[in-house]
Amino acid sequence: MKKYALNLATCFMLLCFVSNLSATDIYLSAKGNDSKSGLTSKDAVATLSKAVKLVTGNGYVIKVSGFIDISKEVSGANGVLSNRVISLEGENKETSGFDGGGITRIINFEGAFDKTNTATLKNLTFRNGLSREGGAVRVVNSEKFRFENCLFTGNSTTGTGTLHLHNVGKVDVINCEFRNNNAKSGGAIYENNGAKVNVESCLIENNDNSAVAGSSGGAIYITNPNGFTINKCIIKNNKVAGNGGAIAIANSSYPDKTVSITNTLIAYNKSENSSGGGIYIIDAASERNIEFSLINSTIYANTAKVYGGAIFTDNAQNGSFVKLINNTIVENKSESGPGFAPGLSFRSSGDRFIKKYIYNCIIENNICTDGRTGALADIASDKFNTRDEEDFILRNSYFGSLNGNTFGNKPEYNNTLNYGVTKAADLAPSSENYINSQNSIPLNSNSEGLKKGNAQYLKELNITTDQLGNPRTFVGNTCAVGAVEIP
């Protein structure tokens, strides 16, 4: 009986050991050899192409050690192709990843469709990729992908995105960095045709596309989205020749037309020759709409050559809207005259209007760098004079220059308006120092703005913290305006 029990226990341990090894792990190493099996770290293969060939179904994980030079294993610029749902996992992004050698994309997922498994790319660096679409990674006609703790750097494309997403079901990009990449559309990320995308806790900086004629979306280009969220990100120092120094957005035909940005810094981005230094929204395609919201975020020191140093919306479809809640939008610039609005610029088309809601915001001291100042410094909007309460709803906000108008000036609206370039909101001094140290600008500790906001706008969205994640103070139904309260 004891012998039987011992044998049973031994079998159980062996089963556990085998299951922990997992038959779906393939090992890839810069020190590997393609003549090996790839089934253990000691028998790692040397090329991604070989590792992918060893995959016979969905759900495999390729364990990556060292940097794999893709340029030595493919011809042309398409990179390694996979139509399987496979994951790539490095030891850490400093020591593991892929190099395109400046001549090829790294990996191309096409038709990787499986509702059960998610392809996860984790703890990796993707560098020096080059292709027409997706300088580093291209994902098309596929289902679920997750990019986690990855670095994308030095990648180039003559077309769309360091990370190119087309007709993908769901994509999460978490805790990733995109630095020093360039593309015509979307220096970091390009999304088209219905992906549900969540970009969270990412740093997107120094993607310079200004030498590419007509380039748009220095960091992110979104077109025909099916729900796109950006949360807790830093997007700074990106450049384009065309529209959208940081982000360019086109409207959607999908049921979920929302693009939502929360708890994010957008700073020092530039449109060299056109509009939307921070954000550009094109709402031109008929039978489509956009529902854009910006919440608990700071837009600071972005520059446009023409319209909208901070935000520019172009054209409009009835039913679309822009909703701004508890944001700080200051010190953005237009290199043209004040009529082009270095702050917010909304351009309508015919009798179609994009509806604008602005609640609990600080929008002031946005300036023209051509030496002129004027009433249109913080906003310009076609025809909003005659449709103010239909088309433009402003509450509990500081707005330095509102085209000299007095609408929104009823006492019950609790706005402070048309005070020019004076910093009436009483933000803390040395704004640039605060941006560099905490990615936001707080209010002074005795500012009236600490109780100027209407807390209901945040409570309706179940938001109880500010941009930095600190608890917001709700006193009755009041709260602080702007993205953060105090340091």
Tab-separated table of C-alpha atoms in Angstrom:
chain	number	residue	atom	x	y	z
A	1	MET	CA	0.000	0.000	0.000
A	2	LYS	CA	2.862	2.344	0.887
A	3	LYS	CA	4.558	1.554	-2.424
A	4	TYR	CA	1.344	2.337	-4.319
A	5	ALA	CA	0.971	5.659	-2.517
A	6	LEU	CA	4.603	6.522	-3.268
A	7	ASN	CA	4.173	5.774	-6.970
A	8	LEU	CA	0.999	7.848	-7.077
A	9	ALA	CA	2.745	10.800	-5.448
A	10	THR	CA	5.666	10.478	-7.863
A	11	CYS	CA	3.319	10.519	-10.875
A	12	PHE	CA	1.560	13.578	-9.520
A	13	MET	CA	4.855	15.437	-9.120
A	14	LEU	CA	5.913	14.516	-12.647
A	15	LEU	CA	2.628	15.799	-14.039
A	16	CYS	CA	3.083	19.093	-12.204
A	17	PHE	CA	6.659	19.361	-13.493
A	18	VAL	CA	5.631	18.718	-17.092
A	19	SER	CA	2.763	21.199	-16.903
A	20	ASN	CA	5.106	23.869	-15.535
A	21	LEU	CA	7.486	23.338	-18.442
A	22	SER	CA	4.577	24.032	-20.825
A	23	ALA	CA	4.800	22.601	-24.304
A	24	THR	CA	3.845	26.028	-25.690
A	25	ASP	CA	7.109	27.773	-24.721
A	26	ILE	CA	9.707	28.345	-27.450
A	27	TYR	CA	13.129	29.744	-26.528
A	28	LEU	CA	14.884	32.348	-28.687
A	29	SER	CA	18.338	33.698	-27.890
A	30	ALA	CA	20.957	35.859	-29.563
A	31	LYS	CA	23.369	33.076	-28.539
A	32	GLY	CA	21.097	30.305	-29.813
A	33	ASN	CA	21.371	27.953	-32.782
A	34	ASP	CA	18.637	27.215	-35.305
A	35	SER	CA	19.643	23.557	-35.374
A	36	LYS	CA	18.409	23.216	-31.790
A	37	SER	CA	14.874	22.273	-30.706
A	38	GLY	CA	13.951	25.603	-29.082
A	39	LEU	CA	12.143	23.729	-26.283
A	40	THR	CA	14.452	24.766	-23.430
A	41	SER	CA	16.670	27.753	-22.705
A	42	LYS	CA	19.734	25.565	-23.341
A	43	ASP	CA	18.341	24.564	-26.733
A	44	ALA	CA	17.262	28.068	-27.815
A	45	VAL	CA	17.040	28.916	-31.505
A	46	ALA	CA	18.772	31.979	-32.942
A	47	THR	CA	16.207	33.603	-35.259
A	48	LEU	CA	12.653	34.805	-34.830
A	49	SER	CA	11.796	33.205	-38.164
A	50	LYS	CA	12.767	29.777	-36.828
A	51	ALA	CA	10.940	30.349	-33.545
A	52	VAL	CA	7.752	31.263	-35.411
A	53	LYS	CA	8.054	28.131	-37.579
A	54	LEU	CA	8.140	26.012	-34.426
A	55	VAL	CA	4.745	27.398	-33.420
A	56	THR	CA	1.990	24.993	-34.453
A	57	GLY	CA	-1.026	26.636	-32.815
A	58	ASN	CA	-2.304	29.670	-30.945
A	59	GLY	CA	-1.238	30.491	-27.405
A	60	TYR	CA	2.498	29.833	-27.755
A	61	VAL	CA	5.013	32.027	-25.887
A	62	ILE	CA	8.407	32.805	-27.423
A	63	LYS	CA	10.885	33.587	-24.630
A	64	VAL	CA	13.445	36.130	-25.866
A	65	SER	CA	16.976	36.564	-24.519
A	66	GLY	CA	19.336	39.196	-25.919
A	67	PHE	CA	18.814	41.288	-29.047
A	68	ILE	CA	17.806	39.500	-32.241
A	69	ASP	CA	18.927	41.124	-35.512
A	70	ILE	CA	15.946	40.695	-37.838
A	71	SER	CA	17.828	42.229	-40.788
A	72	LYS	CA	20.001	39.096	-40.991
A	73	GLU	CA	17.093	36.679	-41.365
A	74	VAL	CA	14.634	38.291	-43.812
A	75	SER	CA	14.770	39.795	-47.279
A	76	GLY	CA	12.841	42.957	-48.035
A	77	ALA	CA	11.234	45.240	-45.459
A	78	ASN	CA	8.226	43.203	-44.324
A	79	GLY	CA	9.823	41.562	-41.303
A	80	VAL	CA	8.873	38.181	-39.870
A	81	LEU	CA	5.289	37.154	-40.656
A	82	SER	CA	3.009	35.363	-38.204
A	83	ASN	CA	-0.636	34.405	-38.641
A	84	ARG	CA	-0.734	32.788	-35.198
A	85	VAL	CA	-1.666	34.321	-31.850
A	86	ILE	CA	1.772	34.096	-30.244
A	87	SER	CA	3.324	36.034	-27.383
A	88	LEU	CA	6.860	37.415	-27.222
A	89	GLU	CA	8.333	37.878	-23.749
A	90	GLY	CA	11.765	39.225	-22.870
A	91	GLU	CA	13.683	39.094	-19.607
A	92	ASN	CA	13.605	42.908	-19.500
A	93	LYS	CA	13.507	45.590	-22.167
A	94	GLU	CA	17.080	46.746	-21.457
A	95	THR	CA	18.571	43.383	-22.409
A	96	SER	CA	15.979	41.736	-24.671
A	97	GLY	CA	14.397	42.674	-27.956
A	98	PHE	CA	14.714	43.038	-31.700
A	99	ASP	CA	16.670	45.210	-34.125
A	100	GLY	CA	15.548	45.869	-37.690
A	101	GLY	CA	18.954	47.166	-38.728
A	102	GLY	CA	17.306	50.174	-40.379
A	103	ILE	CA	16.146	48.045	-43.337
A	104	THR	CA	13.132	45.994	-42.239
A	105	ARG	CA	10.066	45.880	-40.037
A	106	ILE	CA	10.474	43.523	-37.082
A	107	ILE	CA	7.242	41.507	-37.038
A	108	ASN	CA	4.009	41.449	-39.017
A	109	PHE	CA	0.915	39.835	-37.468
A	110	GLU	CA	-1.709	39.175	-40.121
A	111	GLY	CA	-4.839	37.101	-39.556
A	112	ALA	CA	-3.878	36.296	-35.946
A	113	PHE	CA	-7.452	35.645	-34.904
A	114	ASP	CA	-8.378	33.775	-31.726
A	115	LYS	CA	-11.041	34.912	-29.254
A	116	THR	CA	-9.526	32.802	-26.455
A	117	ASN	CA	-5.862	33.824	-26.441
A	118	THR	CA	-4.243	37.258	-26.316
A	119	ALA	CA	-0.935	37.905	-28.053
A	120	THR	CA	1.239	39.631	-25.453
A	121	LEU	CA	4.490	41.418	-26.330
A	122	LYS	CA	6.240	42.132	-23.047
A	123	ASN	CA	9.560	43.383	-21.636
A	124	LEU	CA	11.080	43.999	-25.062
A	125	THR	CA	12.787	46.721	-27.080
A	126	PHE	CA	11.866	47.191	-30.745
A	127	ARG	CA	14.488	49.336	-32.428
A	128	ASN	CA	15.654	50.474	-35.869
A	129	GLY	CA	12.727	49.012	-37.785
A	130	LEU	CA	11.811	50.352	-41.228
A	131	SER	CA	8.775	49.714	-43.411
A	132	ARG	CA	5.898	51.370	-45.252
A	133	GLU	CA	3.363	50.444	-42.540
A	134	GLY	CA	4.354	49.751	-38.967
A	135	GLY	CA	8.020	50.577	-38.708
A	136	ALA	CA	8.381	48.131	-35.813
A	137	VAL	CA	5.159	46.097	-35.555
A	138	ARG	CA	2.199	45.714	-37.910
A	139	VAL	CA	-1.057	44.086	-36.728
A	140	VAL	CA	-3.899	43.640	-39.241
A	141	ASN	CA	-7.077	41.548	-39.389
A	142	SER	CA	-6.388	40.147	-35.937
A	143	GLU	CA	-8.121	39.891	-32.573
A	144	LYS	CA	-6.541	40.621	-29.146
A	145	PHE	CA	-3.100	42.112	-28.497
A	146	ARG	CA	-1.324	43.487	-25.446
A	147	PHE	CA	1.952	45.456	-25.419
A	148	GLU	CA	3.421	45.780	-21.931
A	149	ASN	CA	6.632	47.383	-20.669
A	150	CYS	CA	8.104	47.721	-24.163
A	151	LEU	CA	10.389	50.366	-25.668
A	152	PHE	CA	10.016	51.444	-29.299
A	153	THR	CA	12.904	53.584	-30.493
A	154	GLY	CA	14.616	54.579	-33.723
A	155	ASN	CA	11.904	53.101	-35.948
A	156	SER	CA	10.837	54.724	-39.234
A	157	THR	CA	8.035	54.362	-41.728
A	158	THR	CA	7.166	56.216	-44.885
A	159	GLY	CA	3.507	55.615	-44.049
A	160	THR	CA	1.698	54.753	-40.847
A	161	GLY	CA	2.843	54.202	-37.302
A	162	THR	CA	5.709	52.640	-35.426
A	163	LEU	CA	2.906	50.379	-34.177
A	164	HIS	CA	0.340	49.972	-36.973
A	165	LEU	CA	-3.141	48.667	-36.056
A	166	HIS	CA	-5.747	47.959	-38.731
A	167	ASN	CA	-8.976	46.034	-38.246
A	168	VAL	CA	-7.948	44.669	-34.853
A	169	GLY	CA	-10.431	43.667	-32.151
A	170	LYS	CA	-8.868	44.906	-28.905
A	171	VAL	CA	-5.443	46.326	-28.096
A	172	ASP	CA	-3.884	47.359	-24.775
A	173	VAL	CA	-0.644	49.351	-24.716
A	174	ILE	CA	0.505	49.506	-21.093
A	175	ASN	CA	3.602	51.097	-19.548
A	176	CYS	CA	5.398	51.422	-22.882
A	177	GLU	CA	7.787	54.068	-24.196
A	178	PHE	CA	7.906	55.432	-27.743
A	179	ARG	CA	10.949	57.605	-28.366
A	180	ASN	CA	12.690	59.007	-31.431
A	181	ASN	CA	10.532	57.297	-34.032
A	182	ASN	CA	9.108	58.889	-37.173
A	183	ALA	CA	6.173	58.238	-39.467
A	184	LYS	CA	3.940	60.163	-41.814
A	185	SER	CA	0.849	59.289	-39.748
A	186	GLY	CA	1.249	58.418	-36.080
A	187	GLY	CA	4.844	58.647	-34.924
A	188	ALA	CA	4.130	56.102	-32.186
A	189	ILE	CA	0.713	54.521	-32.846
A	190	TYR	CA	-1.554	54.443	-35.885
A	191	GLU	CA	-5.072	52.998	-35.529
A	192	ASN	CA	-7.589	52.488	-38.318
A	193	ASN	CA	-10.877	50.712	-38.760
A	194	GLY	CA	-12.449	49.743	-35.498
A	195	ALA	CA	-9.912	48.657	-32.901
A	196	LYS	CA	-10.796	49.167	-29.253
A	197	VAL	CA	-7.543	50.614	-27.965
A	198	ASN	CA	-6.403	51.456	-24.452
A	199	VAL	CA	-3.100	53.329	-24.057
A	200	GLU	CA	-2.164	53.642	-20.392
A	201	SER	CA	0.842	54.829	-18.366
A	202	CYS	CA	2.920	55.381	-21.506
A	203	LEU	CA	5.639	57.906	-22.337
A	204	ILE	CA	5.549	59.150	-25.932
A	205	GLU	CA	8.239	61.729	-26.608
A	206	ASN	CA	10.667	63.143	-29.159
A	207	ASN	CA	9.034	61.556	-32.178
A	208	ASP	CA	10.017	64.100	-34.823
A	209	ASN	CA	8.050	63.804	-38.058
A	210	SER	CA	8.483	67.432	-39.109
A	211	ALA	CA	10.693	66.550	-42.091
A	212	VAL	CA	7.924	64.360	-43.554
A	213	ALA	CA	5.667	66.463	-45.807
A	214	GLY	CA	2.038	66.359	-44.696
A	215	SER	CA	2.774	64.322	-41.575
A	216	SER	CA	0.035	64.206	-38.903
A	217	GLY	CA	-0.256	62.866	-35.382
A	218	GLY	CA	3.251	63.214	-34.006
A	219	ALA	CA	2.473	60.679	-31.293
A	220	ILE	CA	-0.857	59.052	-32.192
A	221	TYR	CA	-3.070	59.002	-35.286
A	222	ILE	CA	-6.626	57.712	-34.777
A	223	THR	CA	-9.039	57.203	-37.661
A	224	ASN	CA	-12.439	55.495	-37.615
A	225	PRO	CA	-12.036	54.330	-33.988
A	226	ASN	CA	-14.321	51.989	-32.062
A	227	GLY	CA	-13.435	53.329	-28.625
A	228	PHE	CA	-9.953	54.727	-27.970
A	229	THR	CA	-8.744	55.672	-24.470
A	230	ILE	CA	-5.543	57.373	-23.339
A	231	ASN	CA	-4.962	57.440	-19.577
A	232	LYS	CA	-2.068	58.481	-17.336
A	233	CYS	CA	0.262	59.215	-20.239
A	234	ILE	CA	2.946	61.800	-20.945
A	235	ILE	CA	2.970	62.984	-24.558
A	236	LYS	CA	5.608	65.630	-25.180
A	237	ASN	CA	8.107	67.053	-27.657
A	238	ASN	CA	6.568	65.451	-30.729
A	239	LYS	CA	6.497	67.287	-34.076
A	240	VAL	CA	4.733	67.097	-37.429
A	241	ALA	CA	4.805	69.112	-40.616
A	242	GLY	CA	1.001	68.990	-40.890
A	243	ASN	CA	-1.788	68.677	-38.315
A	244	GLY	CA	-1.759	67.352	-34.766
A	245	GLY	CA	1.620	67.811	-33.128
A	246	ALA	CA	0.681	65.207	-30.527
A	247	ILE	CA	-2.588	63.565	-31.615
A	248	ALA	CA	-4.672	63.555	-34.801
A	249	ILE	CA	-8.224	62.143	-34.754
A	250	ALA	CA	-10.723	61.474	-37.548
A	251	ASN	CA	-14.389	60.720	-36.921
A	252	SER	CA	-15.944	57.248	-36.782
A	253	SER	CA	-18.640	55.089	-38.359
A	254	TYR	CA	-18.556	52.589	-35.469
A	255	PRO	CA	-21.112	52.416	-32.615
A	256	ASP	CA	-18.491	53.472	-30.056
A	257	LYS	CA	-17.316	56.804	-31.416
A	258	THR	CA	-15.514	57.855	-28.249
A	259	VAL	CA	-11.962	59.068	-27.930
A	260	SER	CA	-11.200	59.750	-24.271
A	261	ILE	CA	-8.062	61.289	-22.773
A	262	THR	CA	-7.729	61.377	-18.967
A	263	ASN	CA	-5.000	62.183	-16.435
A	264	THR	CA	-2.535	63.000	-19.210
A	265	LEU	CA	0.074	65.659	-19.964
A	266	ILE	CA	0.289	66.956	-23.544
A	267	ALA	CA	3.172	69.428	-23.724
A	268	TYR	CA	5.760	70.992	-26.044
A	269	ASN	CA	4.345	69.369	-29.186
A	270	LYS	CA	4.335	71.281	-32.468
A	271	SER	CA	2.606	71.529	-35.819
A	272	GLU	CA	5.340	73.131	-37.899
A	273	ASN	CA	3.244	74.257	-40.876
A	274	SER	CA	-0.413	73.764	-39.988
A	275	SER	CA	-2.862	73.380	-37.084
A	276	GLY	CA	-3.534	71.622	-33.800
A	277	GLY	CA	-0.262	71.906	-31.922
A	278	GLY	CA	-1.583	69.556	-29.258
A	279	ILE	CA	-4.684	67.857	-30.690
A	280	TYR	CA	-6.250	67.963	-34.151
A	281	ILE	CA	-9.761	66.619	-34.784
A	282	ILE	CA	-11.133	66.307	-38.311
A	283	ASP	CA	-14.904	65.756	-38.320
A	284	ALA	CA	-15.429	65.927	-42.081
A	285	ALA	CA	-16.609	62.472	-43.203
A	286	SER	CA	-20.392	62.403	-43.605
A	287	GLU	CA	-22.398	59.711	-41.793
A	288	ARG	CA	-19.696	59.644	-39.133
A	289	ASN	CA	-19.252	61.333	-35.759
A	290	ILE	CA	-16.735	61.830	-33.001
A	291	GLU	CA	-17.355	61.969	-29.252
A	292	PHE	CA	-14.195	63.415	-27.765
A	293	SER	CA	-13.562	63.967	-24.059
A	294	LEU	CA	-10.552	65.425	-22.262
A	295	ILE	CA	-10.638	65.097	-18.464
A	296	ASN	CA	-8.187	65.840	-15.644
A	297	SER	CA	-5.447	66.693	-18.128
A	298	THR	CA	-2.894	69.423	-18.800
A	299	ILE	CA	-2.232	70.896	-22.245
A	300	TYR	CA	0.802	73.125	-21.985
A	301	ALA	CA	3.123	75.043	-24.335
A	302	ASN	CA	2.141	73.364	-27.588
A	303	THR	CA	2.566	75.337	-30.813
A	304	ALA	CA	0.670	75.539	-34.097
A	305	LYS	CA	1.708	77.469	-37.158
A	306	VAL	CA	-1.922	78.360	-37.873
A	307	TYR	CA	-5.043	77.311	-35.908
A	308	GLY	CA	-5.310	75.985	-32.366
A	309	GLY	CA	-2.088	75.823	-30.428
A	310	ALA	CA	-3.812	73.486	-27.963
A	311	ILE	CA	-6.804	71.989	-29.839
A	312	PHE	CA	-8.188	72.489	-33.342
A	313	THR	CA	-11.359	70.880	-34.682
A	314	ASP	CA	-11.910	71.128	-38.420
A	315	ASN	CA	-15.316	70.793	-40.102
A	316	ALA	CA	-18.239	69.289	-38.192
A	317	GLN	CA	-21.035	66.766	-38.314
A	318	ASN	CA	-24.174	67.312	-36.280
A	319	GLY	CA	-24.134	64.889	-33.374
A	320	SER	CA	-20.407	65.178	-32.694
A	321	PHE	CA	-19.139	66.792	-29.517
A	322	VAL	CA	-16.038	67.880	-27.624
A	323	LYS	CA	-16.274	67.707	-23.830
A	324	LEU	CA	-13.585	69.289	-21.629
A	325	ILE	CA	-13.801	68.695	-17.854
A	326	ASN	CA	-11.277	69.829	-15.224
A	327	ASN	CA	-8.396	70.611	-17.554
A	328	THR	CA	-5.592	73.148	-17.405
A	329	ILE	CA	-4.918	74.556	-20.889
A	330	VAL	CA	-2.313	77.310	-20.695
A	331	GLU	CA	0.648	78.894	-22.480
A	332	ASN	CA	-0.029	77.310	-25.847
A	333	LYS	CA	0.937	79.291	-28.933
A	334	SER	CA	-0.045	80.149	-32.470
A	335	GLU	CA	2.560	81.593	-34.798
A	336	SER	CA	-0.180	83.395	-36.737
A	337	GLY	CA	-2.424	86.245	-35.585
A	338	PRO	CA	-4.807	86.125	-32.594
A	339	GLY	CA	-7.771	85.274	-34.820
A	340	PHE	CA	-6.270	81.818	-35.276
A	341	ALA	CA	-6.505	81.113	-31.513
A	342	PRO	CA	-3.423	79.756	-29.794
A	343	GLY	CA	-5.767	78.064	-27.313
A	344	LEU	CA	-8.882	76.393	-28.746
A	345	SER	CA	-10.042	76.760	-32.336
A	346	PHE	CA	-13.302	75.273	-33.661
A	347	ARG	CA	-14.141	75.539	-37.348
A	348	SER	CA	-17.618	74.563	-38.514
A	349	SER	CA	-18.916	73.715	-41.963
A	350	GLY	CA	-22.139	75.242	-43.243
A	351	ASP	CA	-24.968	74.695	-40.781
A	352	ARG	CA	-23.233	71.780	-39.071
A	353	PHE	CA	-21.765	72.278	-35.625
A	354	ILE	CA	-19.639	70.254	-33.253
A	355	LYS	CA	-21.063	70.782	-29.793
A	356	LYS	CA	-18.655	72.041	-27.149
A	357	TYR	CA	-18.960	71.506	-23.381
A	358	ILE	CA	-16.379	73.146	-21.127
A	359	TYR	CA	-16.693	72.514	-17.376
A	360	ASN	CA	-14.329	73.319	-14.469
A	361	CYS	CA	-11.462	74.303	-16.784
A	362	ILE	CA	-8.631	76.821	-16.694
A	363	ILE	CA	-7.992	78.191	-20.192
A	364	GLU	CA	-5.788	81.263	-20.101
A	365	ASN	CA	-2.566	82.919	-21.192
A	366	ASN	CA	-2.476	81.220	-24.580
A	367	ILE	CA	-0.577	83.645	-26.776
A	368	CYS	CA	0.359	84.567	-30.328
A	369	THR	CA	4.065	84.616	-30.976
A	370	ASP	CA	3.889	87.058	-33.883
A	371	GLY	CA	3.924	89.907	-31.374
A	372	ARG	CA	0.201	90.669	-31.461
A	373	THR	CA	-2.430	90.078	-28.804
A	374	GLY	CA	-6.181	90.146	-29.166
A	375	ALA	CA	-9.553	89.037	-27.920
A	376	LEU	CA	-9.312	85.720	-29.708
A	377	ALA	CA	-6.221	84.551	-27.836
A	378	ASP	CA	-7.894	81.623	-26.050
A	379	ILE	CA	-10.645	80.672	-28.504
A	380	ALA	CA	-11.920	81.067	-32.037
A	381	SER	CA	-15.106	79.383	-33.211
A	382	ASP	CA	-17.140	79.837	-36.372
A	383	LYS	CA	-20.636	81.178	-35.706
A	384	PHE	CA	-20.693	80.430	-32.011
A	385	ASN	CA	-22.030	83.930	-31.323
A	386	THR	CA	-25.524	83.018	-32.469
A	387	ARG	CA	-25.632	79.504	-31.036
A	388	ASP	CA	-23.883	79.906	-27.718
A	389	GLU	CA	-26.198	77.808	-25.537
A	390	GLU	CA	-26.901	75.276	-28.287
A	391	ASP	CA	-23.369	74.850	-29.505
A	392	PHE	CA	-21.104	76.168	-26.750
A	393	ILE	CA	-21.805	75.420	-23.077
A	394	LEU	CA	-19.366	76.953	-20.607
A	395	ARG	CA	-19.616	76.489	-16.829
A	396	ASN	CA	-17.477	77.013	-13.713
A	397	SER	CA	-14.360	77.927	-15.662
A	398	TYR	CA	-11.654	80.540	-16.092
A	399	PHE	CA	-11.455	81.717	-19.705
A	400	GLY	CA	-9.026	84.539	-20.353
A	401	SER	CA	-10.209	85.693	-23.786
A	402	LEU	CA	-13.590	84.670	-25.144
A	403	ASN	CA	-13.737	86.852	-28.238
A	404	GLY	CA	-15.036	89.724	-26.125
A	405	ASN	CA	-18.412	88.014	-25.783
A	406	THR	CA	-20.483	87.982	-22.614
A	407	PHE	CA	-22.393	84.750	-23.135
A	408	GLY	CA	-21.612	82.271	-20.414
A	409	ASN	CA	-21.452	85.285	-18.131
A	410	LYS	CA	-24.651	84.706	-16.184
A	411	PRO	CA	-23.939	84.565	-12.435
A	412	GLU	CA	-25.352	81.055	-12.151
A	413	TYR	CA	-22.768	79.811	-14.676
A	414	ASN	CA	-19.935	80.834	-12.303
A	415	ASN	CA	-17.394	81.653	-15.012
A	416	THR	CA	-14.597	84.220	-14.900
A	417	LEU	CA	-14.228	85.586	-18.426
A	418	ASN	CA	-12.392	88.003	-20.706
A	419	TYR	CA	-9.593	89.112	-18.410
A	420	GLY	CA	-6.937	88.911	-21.126
A	421	VAL	CA	-3.511	87.478	-20.408
A	422	THR	CA	-3.783	88.024	-16.658
A	423	LYS	CA	-3.472	84.742	-14.777
A	424	ALA	CA	-6.757	85.071	-12.904
A	425	ALA	CA	-7.016	81.399	-11.976
A	426	ASP	CA	-4.068	81.845	-9.596
A	427	LEU	CA	-2.047	78.891	-10.755
A	428	ALA	CA	1.242	78.340	-8.957
A	429	PRO	CA	4.169	80.341	-10.390
A	430	SER	CA	7.076	78.708	-12.229
A	431	SER	CA	4.710	76.641	-14.354
A	432	GLU	CA	7.527	75.085	-16.382
A	433	ASN	CA	9.223	73.806	-13.233
A	434	TYR	CA	5.999	72.112	-12.162
A	435	ILE	CA	5.525	70.599	-15.616
A	436	ASN	CA	9.029	69.158	-15.474
A	437	SER	CA	8.676	67.847	-11.914
A	438	GLN	CA	5.058	66.620	-11.739
A	439	ASN	CA	3.624	66.905	-15.283
A	440	SER	CA	0.966	69.405	-14.177
A	441	ILE	CA	0.466	72.880	-12.703
A	442	PRO	CA	-1.297	73.147	-9.325
A	443	LEU	CA	-3.401	75.971	-7.983
A	444	ASN	CA	-1.988	78.162	-5.244
A	445	SER	CA	-3.093	77.040	-1.804
A	446	ASN	CA	-5.312	80.111	-1.339
A	447	SER	CA	-6.740	80.261	-4.870
A	448	GLU	CA	-10.455	80.913	-5.289
A	449	GLY	CA	-10.317	78.232	-7.968
A	450	LEU	CA	-10.142	75.553	-5.264
A	451	LYS	CA	-13.892	75.960	-4.735
A	452	LYS	CA	-15.006	77.312	-8.107
A	453	GLY	CA	-15.742	73.977	-9.776
A	454	ASN	CA	-19.001	72.040	-9.809
A	455	ALA	CA	-18.245	68.580	-8.400
A	456	GLN	CA	-21.264	67.078	-10.119
A	457	TYR	CA	-19.468	66.968	-13.476
A	458	LEU	CA	-16.848	64.653	-11.955
A	459	LYS	CA	-19.210	62.671	-9.745
A	460	GLU	CA	-21.342	61.751	-12.744
A	461	LEU	CA	-18.246	60.033	-14.191
A	462	ASN	CA	-17.254	58.447	-10.843
A	463	ILE	CA	-14.029	60.462	-10.853
A	464	THR	CA	-12.733	61.209	-7.354
A	465	THR	CA	-9.052	61.980	-8.040
A	466	ASP	CA	-7.076	64.604	-9.954
A	467	GLN	CA	-4.519	64.156	-12.752
A	468	LEU	CA	-1.874	62.975	-10.290
A	469	GLY	CA	-4.182	60.423	-8.686
A	470	ASN	CA	-4.579	62.454	-5.504
A	471	PRO	CA	-8.067	62.531	-3.916
A	472	ARG	CA	-10.137	65.518	-4.951
A	473	THR	CA	-11.711	67.605	-2.225
A	474	PHE	CA	-15.481	67.828	-2.621
A	475	VAL	CA	-17.031	70.440	-0.318
A	476	GLY	CA	-20.759	70.168	-0.768
A	477	ASN	CA	-21.074	70.286	-4.521
A	478	THR	CA	-17.892	72.299	-5.118
A	479	CYS	CA	-14.422	71.205	-6.171
A	480	ALA	CA	-11.250	72.703	-7.565
A	481	VAL	CA	-11.064	73.695	-11.216
A	482	GLY	CA	-8.232	72.547	-13.453
A	483	ALA	CA	-6.332	69.276	-13.671
A	484	VAL	CA	-4.829	69.211	-10.171
A	485	GLU	CA	-5.528	70.924	-6.863
A	486	ILE	CA	-2.360	71.744	-4.907
A	487	PRO	CA	1.184	70.259	-4.924
